[in-house]
Every structure is written in C-alpha cells, then in structure tokens.
Coordinates of C-alpha atoms in Angstrom, one line a residue:
M1 CA 0.0 0.0 0.0
L2 CA 1.1 3.6 -0.7
H3 CA 0.4 6.7 1.4
V4 CA -0.2 9.8 -0.7
R5 CA -0.2 13.4 0.5
A6 CA -1.6 15.8 -2.0
I7 CA -2.0 19.5 -2.1
A8 CA -5.0 20.5 -4.2
P9 CA -5.6 24.1 -5.2
A10 CA -9.1 25.3 -4.2
P11 CA -10.6 25.2 -7.7
V12 CA -9.9 21.5 -8.2
S13 CA -10.1 20.2 -4.6
A14 CA -13.7 19.1 -4.9
R15 CA -12.9 17.2 -8.1
V16 CA -10.0 15.5 -6.4
L17 CA -12.2 14.3 -3.6
E18 CA -14.9 13.1 -6.0
L19 CA -12.4 10.9 -7.9
L20 CA -10.9 9.5 -4.6
K21 CA -14.3 8.6 -3.2
A22 CA -15.3 6.9 -6.4
D23 CA -12.1 4.8 -6.7
D24 CA -12.2 1.3 -5.0
A25 CA -8.4 1.3 -4.5
V26 CA -8.5 4.4 -2.2
T27 CA -9.1 4.4 1.5
H28 CA -8.3 6.4 4.6
V29 CA -9.1 9.7 3.0
V30 CA -8.3 12.8 5.2
V31 CA -9.0 16.4 4.2
L32 CA -7.6 19.5 5.9
P33 CA -9.2 22.5 4.1
G34 CA -6.8 25.4 3.5
A35 CA -4.0 23.7 5.5
A36 CA -1.4 24.0 2.9
L37 CA 0.6 27.2 2.6
S38 CA 3.2 26.6 0.0
P39 CA 1.8 25.9 -2.5
P40 CA -1.6 27.1 -1.1
G41 CA -4.6 24.7 -1.1
D42 CA -6.3 21.9 0.7
L43 CA -4.2 19.1 2.2
I44 CA -5.6 15.7 1.2
E45 CA -4.1 12.5 2.5
F46 CA -5.1 9.0 1.6
D47 CA -3.9 5.4 1.2
V48 CA -4.1 3.5 -2.1
V49 CA -3.4 -0.2 -2.8
R50 CA -0.5 -0.7 -5.2
E51 CA -2.8 -2.5 -7.7
G52 CA -4.7 0.7 -8.3
A53 CA -2.1 3.4 -7.6
S54 CA -1.0 4.1 -11.2
A55 CA -4.6 4.9 -12.3
V56 CA -5.2 7.2 -9.3
L57 CA -1.9 9.0 -9.7
D58 CA -2.6 9.5 -13.4
Q59 CA -5.9 11.1 -12.6
L60 CA -4.3 13.5 -10.0
R61 CA -1.7 14.5 -12.6
G62 CA -4.5 15.0 -15.1
L63 CA -6.0 17.6 -12.7
G64 CA -2.7 19.4 -12.6
L65 CA -1.8 18.6 -9.0
D66 CA 1.8 17.9 -10.0
R67 CA 2.0 21.3 -11.6
D68 CA -0.2 23.6 -9.4
G69 CA -0.1 21.6 -6.1
A70 CA 1.9 18.6 -5.0
I71 CA 1.8 14.8 -4.9
V72 CA 4.0 13.0 -2.4
M73 CA 4.2 9.2 -2.1
E74 CA 5.6 6.9 0.5
R75 CA 5.4 3.2 1.0
V76 CA 3.4 1.8 3.9
D77 CA 5.0 -1.3 5.4
T78 CA 2.3 -2.2 7.9
T79 CA -1.4 -1.5 7.9
M80 CA -4.0 -2.7 10.4
S81 CA -7.3 -1.7 8.9
A82 CA -10.4 -3.4 7.8
A83 CA -11.0 -0.6 5.3
A84 CA -7.5 -1.3 3.7
D85 CA -8.3 -5.0 3.6
R86 CA -11.6 -4.3 1.8
A87 CA -9.8 -2.0 -0.7
E88 CA -7.3 -4.8 -1.5
K89 CA -10.1 -7.3 -2.1
R90 CA -12.0 -4.9 -4.4
V91 CA -9.1 -4.3 -6.7
P92 CA -8.0 -7.2 -9.0
G93 CA -4.4 -8.4 -8.9
L94 CA -1.8 -8.7 -6.2
G95 CA 0.0 -5.7 -4.8
V96 CA 3.4 -7.4 -4.9
D97 CA 3.0 -7.9 -8.7
A98 CA 1.8 -4.4 -9.4
V99 CA 4.1 -1.9 -11.2
V100 CA 3.6 1.6 -9.9
W101 CA 5.2 3.4 -12.9
H102 CA 5.4 6.8 -11.2
E103 CA 7.3 5.3 -8.3
I104 CA 9.8 3.3 -10.4
E105 CA 10.4 6.2 -12.8
H106 CA 11.2 8.5 -9.9
Q107 CA 13.2 5.9 -8.0
T108 CA 15.4 4.9 -11.0
G109 CA 15.5 8.5 -12.3
E110 CA 17.3 9.6 -9.1
E111 CA 20.0 7.0 -9.9
T112 CA 20.9 8.6 -13.2
A113 CA 22.5 11.8 -11.9
L114 CA 26.1 12.0 -13.0
S115 CA 27.1 13.3 -9.6
A116 CA 30.4 13.3 -7.7
S117 CA 29.2 10.6 -5.4
F118 CA 28.2 8.4 -8.3
L119 CA 31.7 8.7 -9.9
A120 CA 33.3 8.2 -6.5
F121 CA 31.4 4.9 -5.9
M122 CA 32.2 3.8 -9.5
T123 CA 35.9 4.5 -8.9
V124 CA 36.1 3.0 -5.4
A125 CA 34.3 -0.2 -6.6
M126 CA 36.6 -0.6 -9.6
I127 CA 39.8 -0.1 -7.5
I128 CA 38.5 -2.7 -5.0
A129 CA 37.8 -5.1 -7.9
A130 CA 41.3 -4.3 -9.4
V131 CA 43.0 -5.4 -6.2
G132 CA 40.7 -8.4 -6.1
V133 CA 41.8 -9.4 -9.6
L134 CA 45.5 -9.0 -8.9
L135 CA 45.2 -11.0 -5.6
D136 CA 42.8 -13.5 -7.1
Q137 CA 40.4 -12.9 -4.2
P138 CA 36.7 -13.5 -5.0
I139 CA 35.6 -11.8 -1.7
L140 CA 37.0 -8.5 -3.0
I141 CA 35.2 -9.0 -6.3
V142 CA 31.9 -9.6 -4.5
G143 CA 32.5 -6.5 -2.4
S144 CA 33.1 -4.4 -5.5
M145 CA 29.8 -5.6 -7.0
V146 CA 27.9 -4.4 -3.9
V147 CA 29.6 -1.0 -3.8
G148 CA 29.1 -0.4 -7.6
P149 CA 26.2 2.0 -8.4
E150 CA 25.9 1.0 -12.1
F151 CA 22.6 -1.0 -11.7
G152 CA 20.6 2.1 -11.0
P153 CA 21.3 3.7 -14.5
L154 CA 20.9 0.4 -16.2
A155 CA 17.5 -0.1 -14.6
A156 CA 16.5 3.5 -15.4
L157 CA 17.5 2.9 -19.1
C158 CA 15.1 -0.1 -19.2
V159 CA 12.3 2.0 -17.7
G160 CA 13.0 4.9 -20.1
L161 CA 12.9 2.6 -23.1
V162 CA 9.7 0.9 -22.1
Q163 CA 8.0 4.1 -21.1
R164 CA 9.4 6.0 -24.0
K165 CA 11.0 8.6 -21.7
A166 CA 13.7 10.1 -23.9
Q167 CA 15.1 12.3 -21.1
L168 CA 15.5 9.3 -18.8
V169 CA 17.2 7.3 -21.5
R170 CA 19.6 10.2 -22.2
R171 CA 20.4 10.7 -18.5
S172 CA 21.0 7.0 -18.0
A173 CA 23.2 6.7 -21.1
L174 CA 25.2 9.7 -20.0
A175 CA 25.8 8.3 -16.5
L176 CA 26.9 4.9 -17.9
G177 CA 28.9 6.4 -20.8
A178 CA 30.8 8.7 -18.5
G179 CA 30.9 6.7 -15.3
F180 CA 32.6 3.6 -16.7
P181 CA 35.4 5.4 -18.6
I182 CA 36.1 7.8 -15.8
G183 CA 36.2 5.0 -13.3
M184 CA 38.5 3.0 -15.5
L185 CA 40.9 5.8 -16.1
L186 CA 41.2 6.5 -12.4
T187 CA 41.6 2.8 -11.7
V188 CA 44.5 2.7 -14.2
A189 CA 46.1 5.6 -12.3
A190 CA 45.5 3.8 -9.0
V191 CA 47.2 0.6 -10.4
W192 CA 50.2 2.6 -11.5
L193 CA 50.5 4.2 -8.1
L194 CA 50.2 0.8 -6.3
T195 CA 52.8 -0.6 -8.7
A196 CA 55.2 2.4 -8.0
A197 CA 54.7 1.7 -4.2
G198 CA 55.7 -1.9 -4.7
L199 CA 52.3 -3.3 -3.6
V200 CA 51.4 -4.9 -6.9
D201 CA 53.1 -5.8 -10.1
K202 CA 52.4 -7.1 -13.6
S203 CA 53.4 -10.7 -12.7
M204 CA 50.3 -10.9 -10.5
L205 CA 48.1 -10.3 -13.5
L206 CA 50.0 -12.8 -15.7
D207 CA 50.0 -15.5 -13.0
D208 CA 47.3 -18.2 -13.0
R209 CA 44.2 -16.8 -11.4
P210 CA 41.7 -19.7 -11.2
L211 CA 39.2 -18.0 -9.0
T212 CA 38.8 -14.7 -11.0
D213 CA 39.9 -15.4 -14.6
F214 CA 36.3 -15.9 -15.5
I215 CA 36.0 -12.1 -15.5
W216 CA 37.9 -11.7 -18.7
R217 CA 36.9 -15.0 -20.4
P218 CA 33.3 -14.5 -21.4
D219 CA 31.2 -17.4 -22.6
A220 CA 27.5 -18.3 -23.2
L221 CA 27.0 -18.5 -19.4
S222 CA 28.0 -14.8 -19.1
W223 CA 25.0 -13.9 -21.2
V224 CA 22.7 -16.2 -19.2
I225 CA 23.8 -14.9 -15.8
G226 CA 23.6 -11.3 -17.0
F227 CA 20.1 -11.9 -18.4
L228 CA 18.9 -13.5 -15.2
G229 CA 20.4 -10.8 -13.1
G230 CA 18.5 -8.2 -15.2
V231 CA 15.2 -10.0 -14.7
A232 CA 15.7 -10.4 -11.0
G233 CA 16.9 -6.8 -10.6
I234 CA 13.9 -5.3 -12.3
L235 CA 11.5 -7.6 -10.3
S236 CA 13.2 -6.5 -7.1
L237 CA 12.6 -2.8 -8.0
T238 CA 9.0 -3.1 -9.2
S239 CA 7.9 -5.4 -6.4
A240 CA 9.6 -3.2 -3.7
K241 CA 11.7 -6.1 -2.6
A242 CA 14.9 -4.1 -2.1
G243 CA 16.6 -6.9 -0.2
T244 CA 16.6 -9.1 -3.3
L245 CA 18.6 -6.5 -5.1
V246 CA 21.8 -7.2 -3.1
G247 CA 21.8 -10.7 -4.4
V248 CA 21.3 -9.4 -7.9
L249 CA 24.3 -7.1 -7.6
I250 CA 26.7 -9.8 -6.6
S251 CA 25.8 -11.9 -9.7
V252 CA 26.6 -9.3 -12.3
T253 CA 30.2 -8.7 -13.4
T254 CA 30.0 -5.3 -14.9
I255 CA 32.3 -3.5 -12.3
P256 CA 34.8 -6.4 -12.1
A257 CA 35.0 -6.6 -15.9
A258 CA 35.7 -2.9 -16.2
A259 CA 38.3 -3.1 -13.4
N260 CA 40.0 -6.1 -15.0
A261 CA 40.1 -4.1 -18.3
A262 CA 41.7 -1.2 -16.5
V263 CA 44.3 -3.4 -14.8
A264 CA 45.1 -5.0 -18.2
L265 CA 45.4 -1.6 -19.8
A266 CA 47.7 -0.3 -17.1
Y267 CA 50.1 -3.2 -17.7
G268 CA 49.6 -3.3 -21.5
V269 CA 48.1 -6.8 -21.6
R270 CA 45.9 -6.4 -24.7
E271 CA 44.2 -9.8 -24.9
E272 CA 42.9 -9.6 -21.3
A273 CA 41.8 -6.0 -21.8
L274 CA 39.7 -7.0 -24.8
G275 CA 38.2 -10.0 -23.1
S276 CA 37.2 -7.9 -20.1
A277 CA 35.7 -5.2 -22.3
L278 CA 33.7 -7.9 -24.1
Q279 CA 32.5 -9.3 -20.7
L280 CA 31.4 -5.8 -19.7
L281 CA 29.4 -5.3 -23.0
I282 CA 27.8 -8.7 -22.7
N283 CA 26.6 -8.2 -19.2
A284 CA 25.3 -4.6 -19.8
A285 CA 23.5 -5.7 -23.0
A286 CA 22.0 -8.8 -21.3
I287 CA 20.8 -6.7 -18.3
V288 CA 19.1 -4.1 -20.5
L289 CA 17.5 -6.6 -22.7
A290 CA 16.2 -8.6 -19.7
G291 CA 15.0 -5.5 -18.0
V292 CA 13.1 -4.2 -21.0
L293 CA 11.5 -7.6 -21.6
T294 CA 10.6 -8.1 -17.9
L295 CA 8.9 -4.7 -17.8
L296 CA 7.0 -5.4 -21.0
V297 CA 5.8 -8.7 -19.7
Q298 CA 4.7 -7.2 -16.4
Q299 CA 2.9 -4.5 -18.2
A300 CA 1.0 -7.0 -20.4
V301 CA 0.2 -9.3 -17.6
W302 CA -1.1 -6.5 -15.4
K303 CA -3.3 -5.1 -18.1
K304 CA -4.8 -8.6 -18.7
A305 CA -5.4 -9.0 -15.0
Q306 CA -7.1 -5.6 -14.9
R307 CA -9.4 -6.5 -17.8
R308 CA -10.4 -9.7 -16.0
G309 CA -11.2 -7.8 -12.9

C-alpha cells in the first residue's frame, strides 16, 4: 500500500475528492481544508493499494496537481485496517505484482544523476575489484559488485525505453557512458600508483588466477547470468523487494570486468583488456534486454489482470 499526501488548489479540490471517493483502490481519506501554505490549497491524504495506484496518480496529474499543487508518495510497510483489507479485495491483482510506474520512474531517475558521489562509488568499486583481480580474491570481487552503483542507471535505461521517456534514456546513457570510462581511467592511475609503491606488479596479473579469470573469459553463461540478473533486478525494484537487489548485484560482473580491463590496460596486456571489455558489454546488454522484456511482460500481464477484474 502507498500513502499519498496531495496539495489540491481550491478550484480542483472538490474534483479530487470526488475521484478519490469513487475509486475502489483508495481508502483512509483525510482532508484538511486550507491547511497547505506553499503551494496554497487543501491538504488531502489517503492510502491506495498498489494495484490501483497508477490509475489514481494519473488522474491526479491530469487535474494538474503535480504542476499547481503537489503529490508526495511513500510506502506503507504495515497497515492494520479493515478498510484497507476491503480495498485490496475490491481491486484485482496482487500488490506485490503491481508496477507503480510513477514510483519506479522517480526511483530509477534519481540513480541517473552524474554526480560526484556516483563517480566516487564507481571508482572505489573498480579499485577494490582491481585489487581483487590481482590478488585472485573473490571476496573483494563480491565487495566491488555491492559497492558499484551501475545497476541504477541500467534499470533507469530499461524504464526509459519501455515508457518512451527520452530524457530518462539520455540521462542513463550519460551516467553509464561517462561513469565507466572515468572510473576505469582513475583505476588505471591507481594501479600505476600501487605498482610504484611496490604493492602490486604485472606478474600478479599474468599468473594463474583460477578464482577470478572468468571475469575476462566471457562465454555463453556470461550472457545467461547477466540476463537472469537483469530479470531479478527489475523484479526487485517493481515489487519493492529491495533486499533481493543485493543478491542481484553480486551476480553481475560489470564492475569487475571494467576493473579487469583497467588493470590490463595499465600493464599493456591487450588480450585480457579486450576479453574484459567484451564481458562488460555482454553483461550490460543482457541486463538491459532482460530488464526491458521483464517490464513489457509485467505491463502486459497486469493489463490482462485488470481487464479480467
């Protein structure tokens, strides 16, 4: 269930209340006339089951509340209410399967900002992975996957493609197109510094690395794992199961592949650099394809469930 706080300008406040009262997905409606000061208007709060949230939010936006007033959403983890139970029964489908497009667009859109913190996380994750590659330590590779912020822009790219949001696609592509090269260049510099300090050397890259050499040796399973990771990642976002996302992140080798490529470039090992770059491209392409297909299937299934209801 979602809790929505809306500010409705006086001219449309009555219409907002009418549509909320008429919608089976809405419950717990509270109205405070004239309570909002900036922007001015009536403060209206209500809860809506996830299954019917997108339709309600579309209607509110149609009345201009996002432009002349405000719409604020937050997830409700626990609700003890017979009225809420009745609302869930009246609306077809299951809340865990419902995609609230406004929520996921905003959630993923925030991850596309090419900010200093985004670049810092990319760089830190790649340097951790670079050390993991040289030491042949899977635990460091796993750590880099969790730290890496790249899944956010990848998920946003999928949402932008499905929803035909050109701005979201552009911002996602920019974050990925700048984040990976910058992170790799800084990782190359870090490897040179560590080499100069005598902490690592080229022989560590050329030695047998049975635990991590899969990073630069892509095969058919690389595509399969990337595809499954993309499906699971999108499902974890759309179903609000954030805990699942951690497991997804440690199954995708985008950051380790970029880091391995950076290490290979730093030491001039061309074959390994090319193999790592190919692994990176395979994983990114598989994630995006899987994400787009998952969203399209969810969209189709949900529309079918709504028609049956």
